[in-house]
PDB file of N, CA and C in Angstrom:
ATOM      1  N   MET A   7      83.696  78.054 117.319  1.00 62.00           N
ATOM      2  CA  MET A   7      82.957  77.035 116.602  1.00 62.00           C
ATOM      3  C   MET A   7      81.917  77.691 115.701  1.00 62.00           C
ATOM      4  N   GLU A   8      81.824  77.218 114.483  1.00 70.00           N
ATOM      5  CA  GLU A   8      80.896  77.785 113.511  1.00 70.00           C
ATOM      6  C   GLU A   8      79.485  77.281 113.778  1.00 70.00           C
ATOM      7  N   GLU A   9      78.528  78.203 113.760  1.00 74.00           N
ATOM      8  CA  GLU A   9      77.136  77.827 113.978  1.00 74.00           C
ATOM      9  C   GLU A   9      76.515  77.304 112.693  1.00 74.00           C
ATOM     10  N   ASN A  10      75.546  76.420 112.825  1.00 75.00           N
ATOM     11  CA  ASN A  10      74.799  75.922 111.682  1.00 75.00           C
ATOM     12  C   ASN A  10      73.448  76.627 111.685  1.00 75.00           C
ATOM     13  N   PHE A  11      73.195  77.402 110.666  1.00 77.00           N
ATOM     14  CA  PHE A  11      71.952  78.165 110.583  1.00 77.00           C
ATOM     15  C   PHE A  11      70.902  77.469 109.736  1.00 77.00           C
ATOM     16  N   GLY A  12      71.118  76.223 109.399  1.00 76.00           N
ATOM     17  CA  GLY A  12      70.154  75.490 108.592  1.00 76.00           C
ATOM     18  C   GLY A  12      70.415  75.663 107.113  1.00 76.00           C
ATOM     19  N   PRO A  13      69.467  75.267 106.297  1.00 82.00           N
ATOM     20  CA  PRO A  13      69.667  75.356 104.849  1.00 82.00           C
ATOM     21  C   PRO A  13      69.809  76.805 104.398  1.00 82.00           C
ATOM     22  N   ALA A  14      70.589  76.977 103.354  1.00 85.00           N
ATOM     23  CA  ALA A  14      70.818  78.315 102.817  1.00 85.00           C
ATOM     24  C   ALA A  14      69.534  78.895 102.249  1.00 85.00           C
ATOM     25  N   GLY A  15      69.334  80.171 102.500  1.00 89.00           N
ATOM     26  CA  GLY A  15      68.199  80.879 101.923  1.00 89.00           C
ATOM     27  C   GLY A  15      68.541  81.357 100.525  1.00 89.00           C
ATOM     28  N   PRO A  16      67.553  81.913  99.836  1.00 92.00           N
ATOM     29  CA  PRO A  16      67.817  82.428  98.488  1.00 92.00           C
ATOM     30  C   PRO A  16      68.990  83.407  98.501  1.00 92.00           C
ATOM     31  N   TYR A  17      69.826  83.318  97.509  1.00 97.00           N
ATOM     32  CA  TYR A  17      70.950  84.213  97.267  1.00 97.00           C
ATOM     33  C   TYR A  17      72.188  83.906  98.112  1.00 97.00           C
ATOM     34  N   GLU A  18      72.088  83.019  99.077  1.00 96.00           N
ATOM     35  CA  GLU A  18      73.251  82.649  99.882  1.00 96.00           C
ATOM     36  C   GLU A  18      74.062  81.583  99.162  1.00 96.00           C
ATOM     37  N   ILE A  19      75.321  81.459  99.556  1.00 96.00           N
ATOM     38  CA  ILE A  19      76.136  80.365  99.056  1.00 96.00           C
ATOM     39  C   ILE A  19      75.480  79.072  99.539  1.00 96.00           C
ATOM     40  N   GLY A  20      75.253  78.158  98.641  1.00 94.00           N
ATOM     41  CA  GLY A  20      74.606  76.897  98.969  1.00 94.00           C
ATOM     42  C   GLY A  20      73.144  76.844  98.566  1.00 94.00           C
ATOM     43  N   SER A  21      72.580  77.969  98.169  1.00 95.00           N
ATOM     44  CA  SER A  21      71.166  77.971  97.772  1.00 95.00           C
ATOM     45  C   SER A  21      71.027  77.582  96.307  1.00 95.00           C
ATOM     46  N   ALA A  22      69.795  77.379  95.891  1.00 94.00           N
ATOM     47  CA  ALA A  22      69.506  77.066  94.492  1.00 94.00           C
ATOM     48  C   ALA A  22      69.113  78.316  93.708  1.00 94.00           C
ATOM     49  N   THR A  23      68.901  79.427  94.407  1.00 96.00           N
ATOM     50  CA  THR A  23      68.490  80.670  93.765  1.00 96.00           C
ATOM     51  C   THR A  23      69.640  81.672  93.796  1.00 96.00           C
ATOM     52  N   TRP A  24      70.270  81.875  92.655  1.00 97.00           N
ATOM     53  CA  TRP A  24      71.386  82.805  92.529  1.00 97.00           C
ATOM     54  C   TRP A  24      72.397  82.662  93.670  1.00 97.00           C
ATOM     55  N   PRO A  25      72.984  81.465  93.822  1.00 98.00           N
ATOM     56  CA  PRO A  25      73.929  81.264  94.912  1.00 98.00           C
ATOM     57  C   PRO A  25      75.103  82.236  94.853  1.00 98.00           C
ATOM     58  N   GLY A  26      75.403  82.822  95.994  1.00 98.00           N
ATOM     59  CA  GLY A  26      76.531  83.738  96.107  1.00 98.00           C
ATOM     60  C   GLY A  26      76.187  85.197  95.888  1.00 98.00           C
ATOM     61  N   LEU A  27      74.965  85.488  95.463  1.00 98.00           N
ATOM     62  CA  LEU A  27      74.587  86.878  95.203  1.00 98.00           C
ATOM     63  C   LEU A  27      74.682  87.726  96.472  1.00 98.00           C
ATOM     64  N   ALA A  28      74.209  87.198  97.582  1.00 98.00           N
ATOM     65  CA  ALA A  28      74.260  87.950  98.842  1.00 98.00           C
ATOM     66  C   ALA A  28      75.698  88.226  99.255  1.00 98.00           C
ATOM     67  N   LYS A  29      76.577  87.244  99.118  1.00 98.00           N
ATOM     68  CA  LYS A  29      77.985  87.422  99.490  1.00 98.00           C
ATOM     69  C   LYS A  29      78.646  88.432  98.572  1.00 98.00           C
ATOM     70  N   LEU A  30      78.347  88.382  97.283  1.00 98.00           N
ATOM     71  CA  LEU A  30      78.916  89.344  96.342  1.00 98.00           C
ATOM     72  C   LEU A  30      78.487  90.762  96.699  1.00 98.00           C
ATOM     73  N   ALA A  31      77.216  90.947  97.018  1.00 98.00           N
ATOM     74  CA  ALA A  31      76.732  92.278  97.402  1.00 98.00           C
ATOM     75  C   ALA A  31      77.413  92.758  98.678  1.00 98.00           C
ATOM     76  N   GLU A  32      77.555  91.875  99.644  1.00 98.00           N
ATOM     77  CA  GLU A  32      78.213  92.230 100.905  1.00 98.00           C
ATOM     78  C   GLU A  32      79.660  92.656 100.670  1.00 98.00           C
ATOM     79  N   GLU A  33      80.394  91.841  99.925  1.00 98.00           N
ATOM     80  CA  GLU A  33      81.809  92.147  99.677  1.00 98.00           C
ATOM     81  C   GLU A  33      81.974  93.409  98.841  1.00 98.00           C
ATOM     82  N   ALA A  34      81.103  93.608  97.860  1.00 98.00           N
ATOM     83  CA  ALA A  34      81.166  94.827  97.045  1.00 98.00           C
ATOM     84  C   ALA A  34      80.923  96.055  97.919  1.00 98.00           C
ATOM     85  N   GLY A  35      79.991  95.956  98.841  1.00 98.00           N
ATOM     86  CA  GLY A  35      79.714  97.059  99.755  1.00 98.00           C
ATOM     87  C   GLY A  35      80.908  97.390 100.631  1.00 98.00           C
ATOM     88  N   GLU A  36      81.612  96.364 101.098  1.00 98.00           N
ATOM     89  CA  GLU A  36      82.793  96.596 101.922  1.00 98.00           C
ATOM     90  C   GLU A  36      83.897  97.264 101.112  1.00 98.00           C
ATOM     91  N   LEU A  37      84.041  96.879  99.837  1.00 98.00           N
ATOM     92  CA  LEU A  37      85.027  97.530  98.976  1.00 98.00           C
ATOM     93  C   LEU A  37      84.654  98.988  98.758  1.00 98.00           C
ATOM     94  N   VAL A  38      83.395  99.271  98.531  1.00 98.00           N
ATOM     95  CA  VAL A  38      82.941 100.652  98.331  1.00 98.00           C
ATOM     96  C   VAL A  38      83.267 101.501  99.570  1.00 98.00           C
ATOM     97  N   GLN A  39      83.122 100.942 100.752  1.00 97.00           N
ATOM     98  CA  GLN A  39      83.452 101.685 101.971  1.00 97.00           C
ATOM     99  C   GLN A  39      84.919 102.090 101.985  1.00 97.00           C
ATOM    100  N   VAL A  40      85.809 101.172 101.613  1.00 97.00           N
ATOM    101  CA  VAL A  40      87.234 101.486 101.588  1.00 97.00           C
ATOM    102  C   VAL A  40      87.527 102.523 100.503  1.00 97.00           C
ATOM    103  N   LEU A  41      86.904 102.365  99.340  1.00 98.00           N
ATOM    104  CA  LEU A  41      87.111 103.339  98.256  1.00 98.00           C
ATOM    105  C   LEU A  41      86.667 104.731  98.681  1.00 98.00           C
ATOM    106  N   ALA A  42      85.547 104.814  99.354  1.00 97.00           N
ATOM    107  CA  ALA A  42      85.054 106.109  99.827  1.00 97.00           C
ATOM    108  C   ALA A  42      86.014 106.723 100.838  1.00 97.00           C
ATOM    109  N   LYS A  43      86.604 105.893 101.693  1.00 96.00           N
ATOM    110  CA  LYS A  43      87.576 106.416 102.656  1.00 96.00           C
ATOM    111  C   LYS A  43      88.828 106.915 101.948  1.00 96.00           C
ATOM    112  N   LEU A  44      89.267 106.216 100.905  1.00 97.00           N
ATOM    113  CA  LEU A  44      90.419 106.688 100.126  1.00 97.00           C
ATOM    114  C   LEU A  44      90.127 108.038  99.483  1.00 97.00           C
ATOM    115  N   VAL A  45      88.934 108.169  98.922  1.00 97.00           N
ATOM    116  CA  VAL A  45      88.542 109.453  98.322  1.00 97.00           C
ATOM    117  C   VAL A  45      88.476 110.524  99.397  1.00 97.00           C
ATOM    118  N   GLY A  46      87.866 110.208 100.530  1.00 95.00           N
ATOM    119  CA  GLY A  46      87.732 111.167 101.625  1.00 95.00           C
ATOM    120  C   GLY A  46      89.059 111.582 102.212  1.00 95.00           C
ATOM    121  N   ALA A  47      90.056 110.717 102.109  1.00 96.00           N
ATOM    122  CA  ALA A  47      91.392 111.023 102.629  1.00 96.00           C
ATOM    123  C   ALA A  47      92.317 111.534 101.528  1.00 96.00           C
ATOM    124  N   SER A  48      91.728 111.957 100.414  1.00 96.00           N
ATOM    125  CA  SER A  48      92.483 112.498  99.276  1.00 96.00           C
ATOM    126  C   SER A  48      93.574 111.550  98.788  1.00 96.00           C
ATOM    127  N   GLY A  49      93.298 110.242  98.849  1.00 96.00           N
ATOM    128  CA  GLY A  49      94.231 109.254  98.341  1.00 96.00           C
ATOM    129  C   GLY A  49      95.298 108.818  99.324  1.00 96.00           C
ATOM    130  N   ARG A  50      95.332 109.426 100.494  1.00 96.00           N
ATOM    131  CA  ARG A  50      96.318 108.997 101.495  1.00 96.00           C
ATOM    132  C   ARG A  50      96.005 107.573 101.933  1.00 96.00           C
ATOM    133  N   GLU A  51      97.037 106.787 102.151  1.00 95.00           N
ATOM    134  CA  GLU A  51      96.856 105.386 102.494  1.00 95.00           C
ATOM    135  C   GLU A  51      96.536 105.168 103.966  1.00 95.00           C
ATOM    136  N   THR A  52      96.717 106.194 104.776  1.00 94.00           N
ATOM    137  CA  THR A  52      96.362 106.093 106.188  1.00 94.00           C
ATOM    138  C   THR A  52      95.152 106.978 106.434  1.00 94.00           C
ATOM    139  N   TYR A  53      94.104 106.372 106.976  1.00 93.00           N
ATOM    140  CA  TYR A  53      92.875 107.115 107.245  1.00 93.00           C
ATOM    141  C   TYR A  53      93.037 107.907 108.535  1.00 93.00           C
ATOM    142  N   TYR A  54      92.113 108.797 108.784  1.00 91.00           N
ATOM    143  CA  TYR A  54      92.174 109.686 109.946  1.00 91.00           C
ATOM    144  C   TYR A  54      92.252 108.924 111.263  1.00 91.00           C
ATOM    145  N   ASP A  55      91.634 107.754 111.316  1.00 94.00           N
ATOM    146  CA  ASP A  55      91.636 106.968 112.558  1.00 94.00           C
ATOM    147  C   ASP A  55      92.820 106.009 112.640  1.00 94.00           C
ATOM    148  N   GLY A  56      93.749 106.108 111.680  1.00 93.00           N
ATOM    149  CA  GLY A  56      94.933 105.261 111.675  1.00 93.00           C
ATOM    150  C   GLY A  56      94.803 104.001 110.845  1.00 93.00           C
ATOM    151  N   THR A  57      93.627 103.753 110.278  1.00 93.00           N
ATOM    152  CA  THR A  57      93.414 102.567 109.456  1.00 93.00           C
ATOM    153  C   THR A  57      94.348 102.580 108.249  1.00 93.00           C
ATOM    154  N   ASP A  58      94.978 101.441 107.967  1.00 97.00           N
ATOM    155  CA  ASP A  58      95.832 101.278 106.792  1.00 97.00           C
ATOM    156  C   ASP A  58      94.926 100.970 105.601  1.00 97.00           C
ATOM    157  N   LEU A  59      94.621 101.997 104.826  1.00 97.00           N
ATOM    158  CA  LEU A  59      93.671 101.831 103.724  1.00 97.00           C
ATOM    159  C   LEU A  59      94.226 100.965 102.600  1.00 97.00           C
ATOM    160  N   ARG A  60      95.531 100.985 102.398  1.00 97.00           N
ATOM    161  CA  ARG A  60      96.111 100.118 101.363  1.00 97.00           C
ATOM    162  C   ARG A  60      95.894  98.650 101.726  1.00 97.00           C
ATOM    163  N   ALA A  61      96.155  98.299 102.974  1.00 98.00           N
ATOM    164  CA  ALA A  61      95.951  96.911 103.417  1.00 98.00           C
ATOM    165  C   ALA A  61      94.477  96.526 103.302  1.00 98.00           C
ATOM    166  N   ARG A  62      93.581  97.420 103.705  1.00 97.00           N
ATOM    167  CA  ARG A  62      92.142  97.146 103.605  1.00 97.00           C
ATOM    168  C   ARG A  62      91.727  97.011 102.148  1.00 97.00           C
ATOM    169  N   LEU A  63      92.286  97.861 101.287  1.00 98.00           N
ATOM    170  CA  LEU A  63      91.970  97.807  99.858  1.00 98.00           C
ATOM    171  C   LEU A  63      92.375  96.458  99.269  1.00 98.00           C
ATOM    172  N   ILE A  64      93.553  95.999  99.619  1.00 98.00           N
ATOM    173  CA  ILE A  64      94.031  94.701  99.130  1.00 98.00           C
ATOM    174  C   ILE A  64      93.087  93.596  99.586  1.00 98.00           C
ATOM    175  N   GLU A  65      92.714  93.608 100.863  1.00 98.00           N
ATOM    176  CA  GLU A  65      91.808  92.584 101.394  1.00 98.00           C
ATOM    177  C   GLU A  65      90.453  92.610 100.686  1.00 98.00           C
ATOM    178  N   GLU A  66      89.885  93.788 100.571  1.00 98.00           N
ATOM    179  CA  GLU A  66      88.538  93.887  99.999  1.00 98.00           C
ATOM    180  C   GLU A  66      88.525  93.598  98.501  1.00 98.00           C
ATOM    181  N   CYS A  67      89.567  94.007  97.774  1.00 98.00           N
ATOM    182  CA  CYS A  67      89.649  93.657  96.347  1.00 98.00           C
ATOM    183  C   CYS A  67      89.723  92.137  96.186  1.00 98.00           C
ATOM    184  N   GLY A  68      90.518  91.489  97.026  1.00 98.00           N
ATOM    185  CA  GLY A  68      90.606  90.028  96.980  1.00 98.00           C
ATOM    186  C   GLY A  68      89.280  89.374  97.297  1.00 98.00           C
ATOM    187  N   ASP A  69      88.584  89.917  98.303  1.00 98.00           N
ATOM    188  CA  ASP A  69      87.283  89.357  98.676  1.00 98.00           C
ATOM    189  C   ASP A  69      86.274  89.501  97.541  1.00 98.00           C
ATOM    190  N   VAL A  70      86.268  90.673  96.883  1.00 98.00           N
ATOM    191  CA  VAL A  70      85.335  90.898  95.777  1.00 98.00           C
ATOM    192  C   VAL A  70      85.676  89.986  94.594  1.00 98.00           C
ATOM    193  N   MET A  71      86.962  89.856  94.309  1.00 98.00           N
ATOM    194  CA  MET A  71      87.351  88.979  93.204  1.00 98.00           C
ATOM    195  C   MET A  71      86.914  87.536  93.468  1.00 98.00           C
ATOM    196  N   ALA A  72      87.088  87.075  94.702  1.00 98.00           N
ATOM    197  CA  ALA A  72      86.674  85.708  95.052  1.00 98.00           C
ATOM    198  C   ALA A  72      85.159  85.562  94.973  1.00 98.00           C
ATOM    199  N   ALA A  73      84.435  86.540  95.511  1.00 98.00           N
ATOM    200  CA  ALA A  73      82.969  86.477  95.495  1.00 98.00           C
ATOM    201  C   ALA A  73      82.434  86.521  94.066  1.00 98.00           C
ATOM    202  N   LEU A  74      83.034  87.344  93.224  1.00 98.00           N
ATOM    203  CA  LEU A  74      82.598  87.437  91.835  1.00 98.00           C
ATOM    204  C   LEU A  74      82.918  86.153  91.072  1.00 98.00           C
ATOM    205  N   ALA A  75      84.100  85.601  91.308  1.00 98.00           N
ATOM    206  CA  ALA A  75      84.464  84.342  90.650  1.00 98.00           C
ATOM    207  C   ALA A  75      83.511  83.225  91.065  1.00 98.00           C
ATOM    208  N   PHE A  76      83.193  83.160  92.364  1.00 98.00           N
ATOM    209  CA  PHE A  76      82.253  82.139  92.822  1.00 98.00           C
ATOM    210  C   PHE A  76      80.886  82.354  92.191  1.00 98.00           C
ATOM    211  N   PHE A  77      80.398  83.576  92.237  1.00 98.00           N
ATOM    212  CA  PHE A  77      79.060  83.884  91.740  1.00 98.00           C
ATOM    213  C   PHE A  77      78.920  83.548  90.259  1.00 98.00           C
ATOM    214  N   THR A  78      79.881  83.971  89.445  1.00 98.00           N
ATOM    215  CA  THR A  78      79.781  83.713  88.004  1.00 98.00           C
ATOM    216  C   THR A  78      79.895  82.220  87.707  1.00 98.00           C
ATOM    217  N   SER A  79      80.755  81.521  88.446  1.00 98.00           N
ATOM    218  CA  SER A  79      80.905  80.083  88.240  1.00 98.00           C
ATOM    219  C   SER A  79      79.659  79.320  88.694  1.00 98.00           C
ATOM    220  N   ALA A  80      79.186  79.599  89.897  1.00 98.00           N
ATOM    221  CA  ALA A  80      78.044  78.872  90.463  1.00 98.00           C
ATOM    222  C   ALA A  80      76.757  79.092  89.682  1.00 98.00           C
ATOM    223  N   ASN A  81      76.684  80.199  88.955  1.00 98.00           N
ATOM    224  CA  ASN A  81      75.474  80.522  88.211  1.00 98.00           C
ATOM    225  C   ASN A  81      75.634  80.349  86.704  1.00 98.00           C
ATOM    226  N   GLY A  82      76.729  79.714  86.299  1.00 98.00           N
ATOM    227  CA  GLY A  82      76.943  79.412  84.886  1.00 98.00           C
ATOM    228  C   GLY A  82      77.086  80.640  84.006  1.00 98.00           C
ATOM    229  N   LEU A  83      77.702  81.680  84.527  1.00 98.00           N
ATOM    230  CA  LEU A  83      77.824  82.937  83.788  1.00 98.00           C
ATOM    231  C   LEU A  83      79.207  83.174  83.190  1.00 98.00           C
ATOM    232  N   ASN A  84      80.178  82.340  83.518  1.00 97.00           N
ATOM    233  CA  ASN A  84      81.558  82.606  83.099  1.00 97.00           C
ATOM    234  C   ASN A  84      81.705  82.833  81.601  1.00 97.00           C
ATOM    235  N   ALA A  85      81.124  81.976  80.797  1.00 97.00           N
ATOM    236  CA  ALA A  85      81.297  82.078  79.344  1.00 97.00           C
ATOM    237  C   ALA A  85      80.705  83.372  78.793  1.00 97.00           C
ATOM    238  N   ASP A  86      79.655  83.870  79.426  1.00 97.00           N
ATOM    239  CA  ASP A  86      79.024  85.108  78.964  1.00 97.00           C
ATOM    240  C   ASP A  86      79.705  86.348  79.527  1.00 97.00           C
ATOM    241  N   VAL A  87      80.220  86.242  80.739  1.00 98.00           N
ATOM    242  CA  VAL A  87      80.827  87.399  81.411  1.00 98.00           C
ATOM    243  C   VAL A  87      82.247  87.668  80.907  1.00 98.00           C
ATOM    244  N   ALA A  88      83.003  86.623  80.627  1.00 97.00           N
ATOM    245  CA  ALA A  88      84.416  86.769  80.259  1.00 97.00           C
ATOM    246  C   ALA A  88      84.647  87.700  79.063  1.00 97.00           C
ATOM    247  N   PRO A  89      83.900  87.573  77.962  1.00 98.00           N
ATOM    248  CA  PRO A  89      84.137  88.485  76.837  1.00 98.00           C
ATOM    249  C   PRO A  89      83.870  89.949  77.211  1.00 98.00           C
ATOM    250  N   ARG A  90      82.814  90.185  77.959  1.00 98.00           N
ATOM    251  CA  ARG A  90      82.497  91.556  78.376  1.00 98.00           C
ATOM    252  C   ARG A  90      83.600  92.110  79.278  1.00 98.00           C
ATOM    253  N   ALA A  91      84.086  91.286  80.194  1.00 98.00           N
ATOM    254  CA  ALA A  91      85.156  91.725  81.088  1.00 98.00           C
ATOM    255  C   ALA A  91      86.414  92.075  80.294  1.00 98.00           C
ATOM    256  N   SER A  92      86.741  91.283  79.301  1.00 98.00           N
ATOM    257  CA  SER A  92      87.916  91.554  78.460  1.00 98.00           C
ATOM    258  C   SER A  92      87.758  92.864  77.699  1.00 98.00           C
ATOM    259  N   GLN A  93      86.556  93.093  77.162  1.00 98.00           N
ATOM    260  CA  GLN A  93      86.303  94.347  76.440  1.00 98.00           C
ATOM    261  C   GLN A  93      86.448  95.556  77.361  1.00 98.00           C
ATOM    262  N   LYS A  94      85.878  95.464  78.539  1.00 98.00           N
ATOM    263  CA  LYS A  94      85.939  96.585  79.487  1.00 98.00           C
ATOM    264  C   LYS A  94      87.365  96.837  79.951  1.00 98.00           C
ATOM    265  N   LEU A  95      88.109  95.768  80.225  1.00 98.00           N
ATOM    266  CA  LEU A  95      89.493  95.933  80.653  1.00 98.00           C
ATOM    267  C   LEU A  95      90.307  96.636  79.575  1.00 98.00           C
ATOM    268  N   ALA A  96      90.122  96.246  78.323  1.00 98.00           N
ATOM    269  CA  ALA A  96      90.831  96.899  77.214  1.00 98.00           C
ATOM    270  C   ALA A  96      90.465  98.377  77.139  1.00 98.00           C
ATOM    271  N   LEU A  97      89.197  98.697  77.346  1.00 98.00           N
ATOM    272  CA  LEU A  97      88.755 100.088  77.325  1.00 98.00           C
ATOM    273  C   LEU A  97      89.384 100.876  78.461  1.00 98.00           C
ATOM    274  N   PHE A  98      89.361 100.309  79.661  1.00 98.00           N
ATOM    275  CA  PHE A  98      89.945 101.006  80.808  1.00 98.00           C
ATOM    276  C   PHE A  98      91.443 101.235  80.611  1.00 98.00           C
ATOM    277  N   GLU A  99      92.134 100.238  80.054  1.00 98.00           N
ATOM    278  CA  GLU A  99      93.571 100.380  79.803  1.00 98.00           C
ATOM    279  C   GLU A  99      93.841 101.455  78.764  1.00 98.00           C
ATOM    280  N   ARG A 100      92.974 101.558  77.746  1.00 98.00           N
ATOM    281  CA  ARG A 100      93.128 102.609  76.746  1.00 98.00           C
ATOM    282  C   ARG A 100      92.935 103.974  77.363  1.00 98.00           C
ATOM    283  N   TRP A 101      91.881 104.120  78.176  1.00 98.00           N
ATOM    284  CA  TRP A 101      91.645 105.394  78.865  1.00 98.00           C
ATOM    285  C   TRP A 101      92.821 105.791  79.736  1.00 98.00           C
ATOM    286  N   HIS A 102      93.391 104.805  80.424  1.00 98.00           N
ATOM    287  CA  HIS A 102      94.526 105.090  81.309  1.00 98.00           C
ATOM    288  C   HIS A 102      95.726 105.550  80.503  1.00 98.00           C
ATOM    289  N   ALA A 103      95.991 104.868  79.385  1.00 98.00           N
ATOM    290  CA  ALA A 103      97.123 105.221  78.534  1.00 98.00           C
ATOM    291  C   ALA A 103      96.975 106.599  77.937  1.00 98.00           C
ATOM    292  N   GLU A 104      95.720 107.000  77.640  1.00 98.00           N
ATOM    293  CA  GLU A 104      95.463 108.313  77.044  1.00 98.00           C
ATOM    294  C   GLU A 104      95.509 109.423  78.074  1.00 98.00           C
ATOM    295  N   GLY A 105      95.499 109.042  79.358  1.00 94.00           N
ATOM    296  CA  GLY A 105      95.584 110.033  80.430  1.00 94.00           C
ATOM    297  C   GLY A 105      94.282 110.692  80.686  1.00 94.00           C
TER     298      GLY A 105
END
């Protein structure tokens, strides 16, 4: 059963002050942990303790995408963020193509 902790505090989902910021930071941190493990394991998908890093990566990328989508929507940032995201994606794709 889910506990009720009362009204949302600043930065939590449901608050009036930057709703979703805390969740976005939490999810981004979890993604960084998986990325660091991938780097530490030289890109191998299985970590030293047997963790399936590919599965964790998929989960955490999805969580970050959801948290970011919620955060930008709840804070009225979509129209401003979308052009920048498109520019960056094009740049990253160019870098990848150039090797």
